[in-house]
Amino acid sequence: MGLSSWKQRGRRAVAAAALTAIAVAGTAGWASGQEQRPLTGPPPGTASWRADDSLGRGLPDPATARPAQVAAFFRGLSGAEQHALVARHPSVVGNLDGAPIALRYEANALSLRAEQARSRADAKARTLTEQQRTSARALADRCSQLLAQGRRILAFDPRGRGQVAEVYGDLETARHVSVIVPGSDIDLGTFDRTRDVYGTPAGMARSLHRATAGRTAVVAWAGYTTPVGLGPDAATGRLAEAGAPRLARFAQGLTAAGAPKPTVFCHSYGSVVCGLAASRLPAANLVALGSPGLHADTVAELHTHARVWAARDDSDWIGKVPNVELFGLGHGTDPTDPSFGARRVPAEQAQGHTGYFAPGTDSLRAFADIATGAAS
């Protein structure tokens, strides 16, 4: 390749990276970005869990035990033994993929109450700064909201910006299950915000659950560290690489606990996470919407047995982003391009980057059919 060709390719890469950074920032608009440190590793409280010998044998290591092994371990316990572990280690059981679903609800309710109490105490502590007390009050309020009657919290981790997963419908008996994987600017505080509702995992999950008339349970999963605003995090796969094994393990935990293989809906930067996790996801369907790319040039390169779908409406600005992957920047081929090989989801009635789950749209109707197995 000649020098001029390299220069042209480099200029295209720089331009593409700049546009990619704008587009994959999800709903952040034009806010400036900041580099995020991804949350990785086992759940809080793991050290005391590992040291627990109350059952006369070791407990499955949250860092290394497969979800199927975790599920088998809990099946071998009595009800009293299970609840005793919840009482001693709520933050571990609540986030332990493969643990019984009802136990995880119970454990996370305990963790939320404990975090609420700690935050309320911190909000009054004169040894802390005013900014720290304000943050503590906000976290206490957030815990109170998540503890509201009827909410089913399947995962809760207050570390960093916070992560959470919430279930809509009956996950223990559902014949169909869906998981929503969001894009940028989503965390414990924003995953069910009232602004731009259908750009949040909670808003998307509620809308899909209603559209299926309750025929599918839907999990709103904010379980990875997302990019914030613009910047290198949005333009590269660094955070997606950290989030992909967390998503894969979460889905494996659902099936190990008895749920059917889920349909996984991946919005914006969340589709980058899904693309990197695809080969390890026990999914029936993989649906990319408003996607900047899945770090693959074709469906075959995902190495998945799931049916792969893609949606993008004409008014979604992400369609103006060059689909490149060069020098670590960008996320590859547009999954709605026929050459990619995904099944196309109609989205003529969706508006903008976050309108795919809006009630009354053709995209939501198609999503409901995919989620319930009615789509072909």
mmCIF file of C-alpha atoms in Angstrom:
data_model
loop_
_atom_site.group_PDB
_atom_site.id
_atom_site.type_symbol
_atom_site.label_atom_id
_atom_site.label_comp_id
_atom_site.label_asym_id
_atom_site.label_seq_id
_atom_site.Cartn_x
_atom_site.Cartn_y
_atom_site.Cartn_z
ATOM 1 C CA MET A 1 0.000 0.000 0.000
ATOM 2 C CA GLY A 2 1.412 3.402 -0.983
ATOM 3 C CA LEU A 3 2.004 6.308 1.378
ATOM 4 C CA SER A 4 -0.930 8.277 -0.035
ATOM 5 C CA SER A 5 -3.255 5.326 0.516
ATOM 6 C CA TRP A 6 -2.112 5.014 4.122
ATOM 7 C CA LYS A 7 -2.715 8.728 4.659
ATOM 8 C CA GLN A 8 -6.208 8.483 3.185
ATOM 9 C CA ARG A 9 -6.975 5.446 5.320
ATOM 10 C CA GLY A 10 -5.696 7.234 8.421
ATOM 11 C CA ARG A 11 -7.822 10.303 7.689
ATOM 12 C CA ARG A 12 -10.887 8.082 7.251
ATOM 13 C CA ALA A 13 -10.134 6.387 10.560
ATOM 14 C CA VAL A 14 -9.808 9.698 12.411
ATOM 15 C CA ALA A 15 -13.029 11.028 10.896
ATOM 16 C CA ALA A 16 -14.845 7.787 11.587
ATOM 17 C CA ALA A 17 -13.604 7.701 15.164
ATOM 18 C CA ALA A 18 -14.831 11.230 15.796
ATOM 19 C CA LEU A 19 -18.256 10.446 14.406
ATOM 20 C CA THR A 20 -18.371 7.112 16.200
ATOM 21 C CA ALA A 21 -17.629 8.810 19.503
ATOM 22 C CA ILE A 22 -20.617 11.087 18.942
ATOM 23 C CA ALA A 23 -22.979 8.336 17.898
ATOM 24 C CA VAL A 24 -22.258 5.562 20.352
ATOM 25 C CA ALA A 25 -22.625 7.922 23.267
ATOM 26 C CA GLY A 26 -26.270 6.799 23.288
ATOM 27 C CA THR A 27 -28.502 9.419 24.851
ATOM 28 C CA ALA A 28 -25.711 11.581 26.225
ATOM 29 C CA GLY A 29 -26.115 14.306 23.637
ATOM 30 C CA TRP A 30 -23.118 16.600 23.402
ATOM 31 C CA ALA A 31 -21.870 16.303 26.974
ATOM 32 C CA SER A 32 -18.123 15.890 27.334
ATOM 33 C CA GLY A 33 -17.004 12.418 28.283
ATOM 34 C CA GLN A 34 -14.784 10.979 30.959
ATOM 35 C CA GLU A 35 -12.937 7.701 30.992
ATOM 36 C CA GLN A 36 -14.616 5.060 33.128
ATOM 37 C CA ARG A 37 -13.013 2.320 35.175
ATOM 38 C CA PRO A 38 -15.011 -0.859 34.552
ATOM 39 C CA LEU A 39 -16.389 -2.798 37.486
ATOM 40 C CA THR A 40 -15.090 -6.355 37.247
ATOM 41 C CA GLY A 41 -14.628 -9.370 39.481
ATOM 42 C CA PRO A 42 -16.932 -11.111 41.974
ATOM 43 C CA PRO A 43 -19.661 -9.376 44.019
ATOM 44 C CA PRO A 44 -19.020 -7.459 47.252
ATOM 45 C CA GLY A 45 -18.790 -9.674 50.322
ATOM 46 C CA THR A 46 -16.997 -12.469 48.476
ATOM 47 C CA ALA A 47 -14.175 -12.694 51.045
ATOM 48 C CA SER A 48 -16.531 -13.523 53.918
ATOM 49 C CA TRP A 49 -18.450 -15.946 51.669
ATOM 50 C CA ARG A 50 -15.238 -17.816 50.858
ATOM 51 C CA ALA A 51 -14.380 -18.032 54.563
ATOM 52 C CA ASP A 52 -17.806 -19.434 55.533
ATOM 53 C CA ASP A 53 -17.554 -23.073 56.688
ATOM 54 C CA SER A 54 -20.970 -23.248 58.356
ATOM 55 C CA LEU A 55 -22.106 -26.042 56.048
ATOM 56 C CA GLY A 56 -19.017 -28.108 56.705
ATOM 57 C CA ARG A 57 -17.811 -27.653 53.158
ATOM 58 C CA GLY A 58 -16.671 -24.870 50.881
ATOM 59 C CA LEU A 59 -19.150 -22.620 49.117
ATOM 60 C CA PRO A 60 -18.876 -22.172 45.325
ATOM 61 C CA ASP A 61 -16.384 -19.429 44.535
ATOM 62 C CA PRO A 62 -18.254 -16.526 42.864
ATOM 63 C CA ALA A 63 -15.165 -15.766 40.779
ATOM 64 C CA THR A 64 -14.622 -19.222 39.308
ATOM 65 C CA ALA A 65 -17.688 -21.458 39.754
ATOM 66 C CA ARG A 66 -19.808 -21.829 36.639
ATOM 67 C CA PRO A 67 -23.489 -20.833 36.975
ATOM 68 C CA ALA A 68 -24.468 -24.485 36.431
ATOM 69 C CA GLN A 69 -22.278 -25.458 39.386
ATOM 70 C CA VAL A 70 -23.857 -22.738 41.522
ATOM 71 C CA ALA A 71 -27.342 -23.985 40.615
ATOM 72 C CA ALA A 72 -26.403 -27.581 41.480
ATOM 73 C CA PHE A 73 -24.976 -26.438 44.822
ATOM 74 C CA PHE A 74 -28.200 -24.691 45.838
ATOM 75 C CA ARG A 75 -30.314 -27.657 44.749
ATOM 76 C CA GLY A 76 -28.401 -29.729 47.283
ATOM 77 C CA LEU A 77 -29.331 -27.445 50.191
ATOM 78 C CA SER A 78 -32.395 -27.459 52.381
ATOM 79 C CA GLY A 79 -34.641 -24.410 52.419
ATOM 80 C CA ALA A 80 -33.315 -23.447 55.844
ATOM 81 C CA GLU A 81 -29.719 -23.654 54.632
ATOM 82 C CA GLN A 82 -30.491 -21.520 51.597
ATOM 83 C CA HIS A 83 -32.137 -18.774 53.634
ATOM 84 C CA ALA A 84 -29.312 -18.849 56.177
ATOM 85 C CA LEU A 85 -26.840 -18.097 53.386
ATOM 86 C CA VAL A 86 -29.032 -15.227 52.229
ATOM 87 C CA ALA A 87 -29.061 -13.769 55.731
ATOM 88 C CA ARG A 88 -25.270 -14.063 56.125
ATOM 89 C CA HIS A 89 -24.234 -13.074 52.602
ATOM 90 C CA PRO A 90 -26.986 -11.084 50.876
ATOM 91 C CA SER A 91 -24.667 -9.157 48.540
ATOM 92 C CA VAL A 92 -23.148 -12.404 47.238
ATOM 93 C CA VAL A 93 -26.357 -14.423 46.858
ATOM 94 C CA GLY A 94 -28.138 -11.464 45.267
ATOM 95 C CA ASN A 95 -25.548 -11.254 42.502
ATOM 96 C CA LEU A 96 -24.629 -14.942 42.218
ATOM 97 C CA ASP A 97 -25.486 -16.143 38.730
ATOM 98 C CA GLY A 98 -27.097 -19.564 38.944
ATOM 99 C CA ALA A 99 -28.627 -19.034 42.397
ATOM 100 C CA PRO A 100 -32.419 -19.532 42.641
ATOM 101 C CA ILE A 101 -34.299 -16.498 41.395
ATOM 102 C CA ALA A 102 -36.514 -16.097 44.478
ATOM 103 C CA LEU A 103 -33.460 -16.210 46.737
ATOM 104 C CA ARG A 104 -31.818 -13.475 44.707
ATOM 105 C CA TYR A 105 -34.886 -11.252 45.142
ATOM 106 C CA GLU A 106 -34.791 -11.885 48.879
ATOM 107 C CA ALA A 107 -31.053 -11.241 49.121
ATOM 108 C CA ASN A 108 -31.174 -8.010 47.156
ATOM 109 C CA ALA A 109 -33.989 -6.676 49.314
ATOM 110 C CA LEU A 110 -31.712 -7.209 52.331
ATOM 111 C CA SER A 111 -28.769 -5.567 50.550
ATOM 112 C CA LEU A 112 -30.881 -2.579 49.556
ATOM 113 C CA ARG A 113 -32.106 -2.076 53.130
ATOM 114 C CA ALA A 114 -28.564 -2.302 54.464
ATOM 115 C CA GLU A 115 -27.277 0.158 51.860
ATOM 116 C CA GLN A 116 -30.210 2.477 52.562
ATOM 117 C CA ALA A 117 -29.344 2.497 56.284
ATOM 118 C CA ARG A 118 -25.632 3.109 55.609
ATOM 119 C CA SER A 119 -26.404 5.928 53.206
ATOM 120 C CA ARG A 120 -28.819 7.598 55.602
ATOM 121 C CA ALA A 121 -26.151 7.515 58.309
ATOM 122 C CA ASP A 122 -23.562 8.936 55.909
ATOM 123 C CA ALA A 123 -25.978 11.708 54.916
ATOM 124 C CA LYS A 124 -25.879 12.936 58.526
ATOM 125 C CA ALA A 125 -22.172 12.393 59.162
ATOM 126 C CA ARG A 126 -20.387 15.688 59.835
ATOM 127 C CA THR A 127 -17.060 14.015 59.122
ATOM 128 C CA LEU A 128 -18.021 13.855 55.437
ATOM 129 C CA THR A 129 -18.059 16.705 52.938
ATOM 130 C CA GLU A 130 -21.304 18.264 51.780
ATOM 131 C CA GLN A 131 -20.838 16.646 48.387
ATOM 132 C CA GLN A 132 -20.417 13.228 50.014
ATOM 133 C CA ARG A 133 -23.525 13.765 52.147
ATOM 134 C CA THR A 134 -25.497 14.796 49.081
ATOM 135 C CA SER A 135 -24.399 11.652 47.249
ATOM 136 C CA ALA A 136 -25.359 9.574 50.275
ATOM 137 C CA ARG A 137 -28.836 11.099 50.351
ATOM 138 C CA ALA A 138 -29.279 10.365 46.657
ATOM 139 C CA LEU A 139 -28.231 6.728 47.143
ATOM 140 C CA ALA A 140 -30.581 6.329 50.104
ATOM 141 C CA ASP A 141 -33.453 7.671 47.990
ATOM 142 C CA ARG A 142 -32.474 5.342 45.138
ATOM 143 C CA CYS A 143 -32.567 2.343 47.498
ATOM 144 C CA SER A 144 -35.990 3.407 48.777
ATOM 145 C CA GLN A 145 -37.326 3.526 45.229
ATOM 146 C CA LEU A 146 -35.968 0.066 44.409
ATOM 147 C CA LEU A 147 -37.507 -1.300 47.613
ATOM 148 C CA ALA A 148 -40.995 -0.205 46.568
ATOM 149 C CA GLN A 149 -43.608 -2.947 46.774
ATOM 150 C CA GLY A 150 -43.776 -5.153 43.705
ATOM 151 C CA ARG A 151 -40.280 -4.457 42.395
ATOM 152 C CA ARG A 152 -38.174 -7.567 41.718
ATOM 153 C CA ILE A 153 -34.460 -6.781 41.904
ATOM 154 C CA LEU A 154 -32.351 -9.579 40.465
ATOM 155 C CA ALA A 155 -28.971 -7.895 40.932
ATOM 156 C CA PHE A 156 -27.746 -4.928 42.956
ATOM 157 C CA ASP A 157 -24.213 -3.630 43.381
ATOM 158 C CA PRO A 158 -23.696 -0.089 44.741
ATOM 159 C CA ARG A 159 -19.988 0.059 43.945
ATOM 160 C CA GLY A 160 -18.791 2.678 41.488
ATOM 161 C CA ARG A 161 -21.712 4.184 39.565
ATOM 162 C CA GLY A 162 -23.839 1.238 40.673
ATOM 163 C CA GLN A 163 -25.389 -1.657 38.772
ATOM 164 C CA VAL A 164 -28.839 -3.205 38.937
ATOM 165 C CA ALA A 165 -31.119 -5.671 37.181
ATOM 166 C CA GLU A 166 -34.903 -5.652 37.531
ATOM 167 C CA VAL A 167 -37.480 -8.198 36.385
ATOM 168 C CA TYR A 168 -40.864 -7.410 34.832
ATOM 169 C CA GLY A 169 -43.166 -10.422 34.894
ATOM 170 C CA ASP A 170 -42.748 -13.836 36.518
ATOM 171 C CA LEU A 171 -39.250 -15.018 35.657
ATOM 172 C CA GLU A 172 -39.697 -18.322 37.504
ATOM 173 C CA THR A 173 -42.651 -19.518 35.410
ATOM 174 C CA ALA A 174 -42.331 -17.606 32.120
ATOM 175 C CA ARG A 175 -42.219 -19.608 28.887
ATOM 176 C CA HIS A 176 -40.313 -16.761 27.252
ATOM 177 C CA VAL A 177 -37.650 -14.465 28.699
ATOM 178 C CA SER A 178 -36.024 -11.337 27.288
ATOM 179 C CA VAL A 179 -33.018 -9.352 28.509
ATOM 180 C CA ILE A 180 -32.483 -5.664 27.704
ATOM 181 C CA VAL A 181 -28.857 -4.523 27.393
ATOM 182 C CA PRO A 182 -28.595 -0.701 27.332
ATOM 183 C CA GLY A 183 -26.114 1.712 25.831
ATOM 184 C CA SER A 184 -24.229 4.670 27.268
ATOM 185 C CA ASP A 185 -24.983 6.764 30.359
ATOM 186 C CA ILE A 186 -26.903 4.026 32.162
ATOM 187 C CA ASP A 187 -26.160 3.106 35.768
ATOM 188 C CA LEU A 188 -27.911 2.671 39.115
ATOM 189 C CA GLY A 189 -29.193 6.233 39.089
ATOM 190 C CA THR A 190 -30.380 6.451 35.481
ATOM 191 C CA PHE A 191 -31.548 2.974 34.534
ATOM 192 C CA ASP A 192 -35.213 3.890 35.159
ATOM 193 C CA ARG A 193 -35.088 7.675 34.780
ATOM 194 C CA THR A 194 -38.263 9.449 33.665
ATOM 195 C CA ARG A 195 -36.489 11.519 30.985
ATOM 196 C CA ASP A 196 -36.131 9.771 27.625
ATOM 197 C CA VAL A 197 -37.879 6.707 29.036
ATOM 198 C CA TYR A 198 -37.402 4.409 26.042
ATOM 199 C CA GLY A 199 -33.672 5.034 26.111
ATOM 200 C CA THR A 200 -33.474 3.285 29.492
ATOM 201 C CA PRO A 201 -33.449 -0.475 30.129
ATOM 202 C CA ALA A 202 -36.369 -0.164 32.539
ATOM 203 C CA GLY A 203 -38.480 1.793 30.052
ATOM 204 C CA MET A 204 -37.687 -0.636 27.255
ATOM 205 C CA ALA A 205 -38.416 -3.640 29.482
ATOM 206 C CA ARG A 206 -41.755 -2.301 30.715
ATOM 207 C CA SER A 207 -42.844 -1.464 27.185
ATOM 208 C CA LEU A 208 -41.914 -4.908 25.846
ATOM 209 C CA HIS A 209 -43.617 -6.675 28.739
ATOM 210 C CA ARG A 210 -46.834 -4.778 28.037
ATOM 211 C CA ALA A 211 -46.561 -5.358 24.287
ATOM 212 C CA THR A 212 -46.415 -9.112 24.851
ATOM 213 C CA ALA A 213 -49.427 -8.949 27.191
ATOM 214 C CA GLY A 214 -47.261 -10.473 29.888
ATOM 215 C CA ARG A 215 -46.362 -13.527 27.796
ATOM 216 C CA THR A 216 -42.662 -12.934 28.390
ATOM 217 C CA ALA A 217 -40.717 -11.966 31.479
ATOM 218 C CA VAL A 218 -38.290 -9.148 30.747
ATOM 219 C CA VAL A 219 -35.086 -8.324 32.601
ATOM 220 C CA ALA A 220 -33.738 -4.766 32.494
ATOM 221 C CA TRP A 221 -30.014 -5.419 32.912
ATOM 222 C CA ALA A 222 -27.699 -2.545 33.841
ATOM 223 C CA GLY A 223 -24.891 -4.901 34.760
ATOM 224 C CA TYR A 224 -21.809 -3.395 33.115
ATOM 225 C CA THR A 225 -19.942 -0.098 33.256
ATOM 226 C CA THR A 226 -21.252 2.016 30.375
ATOM 227 C CA PRO A 227 -19.516 4.952 28.677
ATOM 228 C CA VAL A 228 -20.374 8.446 29.904
ATOM 229 C CA GLY A 229 -20.812 11.147 27.301
ATOM 230 C CA LEU A 230 -18.338 11.429 24.445
ATOM 231 C CA GLY A 231 -14.781 10.239 24.386
ATOM 232 C CA PRO A 232 -12.607 7.188 23.853
ATOM 233 C CA ASP A 233 -14.855 4.904 25.942
ATOM 234 C CA ALA A 234 -17.680 5.314 23.430
ATOM 235 C CA ALA A 235 -15.439 4.947 20.393
ATOM 236 C CA THR A 236 -13.608 1.803 21.518
ATOM 237 C CA GLY A 237 -14.560 -1.646 22.758
ATOM 238 C CA ARG A 238 -12.706 -1.382 26.089
ATOM 239 C CA LEU A 239 -15.785 -1.212 28.322
ATOM 240 C CA ALA A 240 -17.652 -3.684 26.128
ATOM 241 C CA GLU A 241 -14.813 -6.175 26.551
ATOM 242 C CA ALA A 242 -15.201 -5.863 30.323
ATOM 243 C CA GLY A 243 -18.995 -6.104 30.134
ATOM 244 C CA ALA A 244 -19.275 -9.041 27.729
ATOM 245 C CA PRO A 245 -18.281 -11.787 30.206
ATOM 246 C CA ARG A 246 -20.641 -10.286 32.792
ATOM 247 C CA LEU A 247 -23.535 -10.445 30.321
ATOM 248 C CA ALA A 248 -22.657 -13.986 29.256
ATOM 249 C CA ARG A 249 -22.459 -15.171 32.848
ATOM 250 C CA PHE A 250 -25.743 -13.437 33.714
ATOM 251 C CA ALA A 251 -27.581 -15.183 30.857
ATOM 252 C CA GLN A 252 -25.964 -18.499 31.757
ATOM 253 C CA GLY A 253 -27.213 -17.964 35.309
ATOM 254 C CA LEU A 254 -30.781 -17.505 34.100
ATOM 255 C CA THR A 255 -30.792 -20.776 32.176
ATOM 256 C CA ALA A 256 -28.993 -22.608 35.003
ATOM 257 C CA ALA A 257 -31.764 -21.455 37.364
ATOM 258 C CA GLY A 258 -34.397 -22.943 35.035
ATOM 259 C CA ALA A 259 -35.354 -20.056 32.747
ATOM 260 C CA PRO A 260 -35.587 -20.635 28.964
ATOM 261 C CA LYS A 261 -32.916 -19.279 26.651
ATOM 262 C CA PRO A 262 -33.565 -15.532 26.494
ATOM 263 C CA THR A 263 -34.023 -13.156 23.617
ATOM 264 C CA VAL A 264 -31.393 -10.471 24.154
ATOM 265 C CA PHE A 265 -32.165 -6.928 22.957
ATOM 266 C CA CYS A 266 -29.016 -4.834 22.589
ATOM 267 C CA HIS A 267 -29.319 -1.064 22.241
ATOM 268 C CA SER A 268 -26.588 1.269 20.944
ATOM 269 C CA TYR A 269 -23.267 0.613 22.734
ATOM 270 C CA GLY A 270 -24.983 -2.339 24.403
ATOM 271 C CA SER A 271 -24.882 -4.083 21.032
ATOM 272 C CA VAL A 272 -21.080 -3.906 21.143
ATOM 273 C CA VAL A 273 -21.258 -5.780 24.454
ATOM 274 C CA CYS A 274 -23.639 -8.325 22.925
ATOM 275 C CA GLY A 275 -21.464 -8.837 19.880
ATOM 276 C CA LEU A 276 -18.424 -9.615 22.006
ATOM 277 C CA ALA A 277 -20.480 -11.911 24.272
ATOM 278 C CA ALA A 278 -22.408 -13.646 21.481
ATOM 279 C CA SER A 279 -20.404 -16.866 21.331
ATOM 280 C CA ARG A 280 -20.960 -17.429 25.067
ATOM 281 C CA LEU A 281 -24.580 -16.286 25.281
ATOM 282 C CA PRO A 282 -27.209 -19.039 25.638
ATOM 283 C CA ALA A 283 -29.654 -16.920 23.630
ATOM 284 C CA ALA A 284 -32.571 -17.827 21.383
ATOM 285 C CA ASN A 285 -32.431 -14.470 19.590
ATOM 286 C CA LEU A 286 -29.986 -11.592 19.502
ATOM 287 C CA VAL A 287 -31.512 -8.253 18.471
ATOM 288 C CA ALA A 288 -29.301 -5.227 17.750
ATOM 289 C CA LEU A 289 -31.062 -1.855 17.581
ATOM 290 C CA GLY A 290 -29.522 1.540 16.914
ATOM 291 C CA SER A 291 -26.196 -0.287 16.734
ATOM 292 C CA PRO A 292 -22.787 1.194 15.878
ATOM 293 C CA GLY A 293 -21.560 -2.338 15.133
ATOM 294 C CA LEU A 294 -21.002 -5.661 16.864
ATOM 295 C CA HIS A 295 -17.256 -6.010 16.277
ATOM 296 C CA ALA A 296 -18.008 -8.501 13.523
ATOM 297 C CA ASP A 297 -18.336 -8.217 9.751
ATOM 298 C CA THR A 298 -20.972 -10.953 9.405
ATOM 299 C CA VAL A 299 -23.381 -12.982 11.519
ATOM 300 C CA ALA A 300 -21.111 -15.998 11.055
ATOM 301 C CA GLU A 301 -18.292 -14.155 12.824
ATOM 302 C CA LEU A 302 -20.436 -13.893 15.965
ATOM 303 C CA HIS A 303 -20.213 -17.684 16.370
ATOM 304 C CA THR A 304 -23.691 -17.862 17.848
ATOM 305 C CA HIS A 305 -26.561 -20.333 17.482
ATOM 306 C CA ALA A 306 -29.045 -17.525 18.155
ATOM 307 C CA ARG A 307 -31.077 -15.959 15.372
ATOM 308 C CA VAL A 308 -29.653 -12.492 14.788
ATOM 309 C CA TRP A 309 -31.864 -9.487 14.058
ATOM 310 C CA ALA A 310 -31.106 -5.808 13.443
ATOM 311 C CA ALA A 311 -33.191 -2.618 13.510
ATOM 312 C CA ARG A 312 -32.434 0.980 12.592
ATOM 313 C CA ASP A 313 -34.873 3.696 11.708
ATOM 314 C CA ASP A 314 -34.040 6.337 9.090
ATOM 315 C CA SER A 315 -34.109 9.163 11.651
ATOM 316 C CA ASP A 316 -31.542 7.514 13.951
ATOM 317 C CA TRP A 317 -28.363 9.564 13.719
ATOM 318 C CA ILE A 318 -26.267 6.484 14.322
ATOM 319 C CA GLY A 319 -26.836 5.677 10.656
ATOM 320 C CA LYS A 320 -24.563 8.600 9.755
ATOM 321 C CA VAL A 321 -21.584 7.057 11.535
ATOM 322 C CA PRO A 322 -19.036 5.321 9.306
ATOM 323 C CA ASN A 323 -18.958 1.634 10.203
ATOM 324 C CA VAL A 324 -15.247 0.990 10.523
ATOM 325 C CA GLU A 325 -12.977 -0.805 12.956
ATOM 326 C CA LEU A 326 -9.437 0.473 12.648
ATOM 327 C CA PHE A 327 -6.596 1.063 15.120
ATOM 328 C CA GLY A 328 -8.955 0.073 17.962
ATOM 329 C CA LEU A 329 -11.521 2.715 17.007
ATOM 330 C CA GLY A 330 -15.051 2.037 15.785
ATOM 331 C CA HIS A 331 -17.188 -1.076 15.997
ATOM 332 C CA GLY A 332 -17.312 -2.586 12.541
ATOM 333 C CA THR A 333 -20.003 -3.384 9.987
ATOM 334 C CA ASP A 334 -23.515 -1.978 10.243
ATOM 335 C CA PRO A 335 -25.653 -4.968 11.314
ATOM 336 C CA THR A 336 -28.555 -3.699 9.192
ATOM 337 C CA ASP A 337 -26.404 -3.919 6.050
ATOM 338 C CA PRO A 338 -27.583 -6.898 3.980
ATOM 339 C CA SER A 339 -23.986 -8.116 3.758
ATOM 340 C CA PHE A 340 -23.959 -8.666 7.524
ATOM 341 C CA GLY A 341 -26.655 -11.333 7.243
ATOM 342 C CA ALA A 342 -28.994 -10.364 10.081
ATOM 343 C CA ARG A 343 -32.770 -10.508 9.737
ATOM 344 C CA ARG A 344 -34.074 -6.966 9.348
ATOM 345 C CA VAL A 345 -36.616 -5.652 11.851
ATOM 346 C CA PRO A 346 -39.075 -3.045 10.501
ATOM 347 C CA ALA A 347 -38.569 0.339 12.155
ATOM 348 C CA GLU A 348 -40.239 2.899 9.906
ATOM 349 C CA GLN A 349 -42.417 4.234 12.730
ATOM 350 C CA ALA A 350 -39.642 4.530 15.320
ATOM 351 C CA GLN A 351 -38.265 8.012 15.871
ATOM 352 C CA GLY A 352 -34.656 8.825 16.657
ATOM 353 C CA HIS A 353 -32.074 6.786 18.517
ATOM 354 C CA THR A 354 -34.279 5.845 21.471
ATOM 355 C CA GLY A 355 -37.714 5.374 19.913
ATOM 356 C CA TYR A 356 -37.612 1.664 19.067
ATOM 357 C CA PHE A 357 -39.639 0.539 22.104
ATOM 358 C CA ALA A 358 -42.174 3.382 21.936
ATOM 359 C CA PRO A 359 -45.775 2.087 22.088
ATOM 360 C CA GLY A 360 -47.514 1.796 18.730
ATOM 361 C CA THR A 361 -44.369 1.445 16.627
ATOM 362 C CA ASP A 362 -43.763 -1.303 14.119
ATOM 363 C CA SER A 363 -40.430 -2.031 15.786
ATOM 364 C CA LEU A 364 -42.061 -2.738 19.161
ATOM 365 C CA ARG A 365 -44.635 -5.021 17.522
ATOM 366 C CA ALA A 366 -41.827 -6.901 15.799
ATOM 367 C CA PHE A 367 -39.854 -7.114 19.050
ATOM 368 C CA ALA A 368 -42.892 -8.603 20.796
ATOM 369 C CA ASP A 369 -43.213 -11.243 18.073
ATOM 370 C CA ILE A 370 -39.527 -12.099 18.346
ATOM 371 C CA ALA A 371 -39.693 -12.276 22.140
ATOM 372 C CA THR A 372 -42.684 -14.644 22.131
ATOM 373 C CA GLY A 373 -41.444 -16.863 19.326
ATOM 374 C CA ALA A 374 -44.077 -15.681 16.836
ATOM 375 C CA ALA A 375 -41.581 -14.164 14.378
ATOM 376 C CA SER A 376 -40.082 -16.281 11.617
#
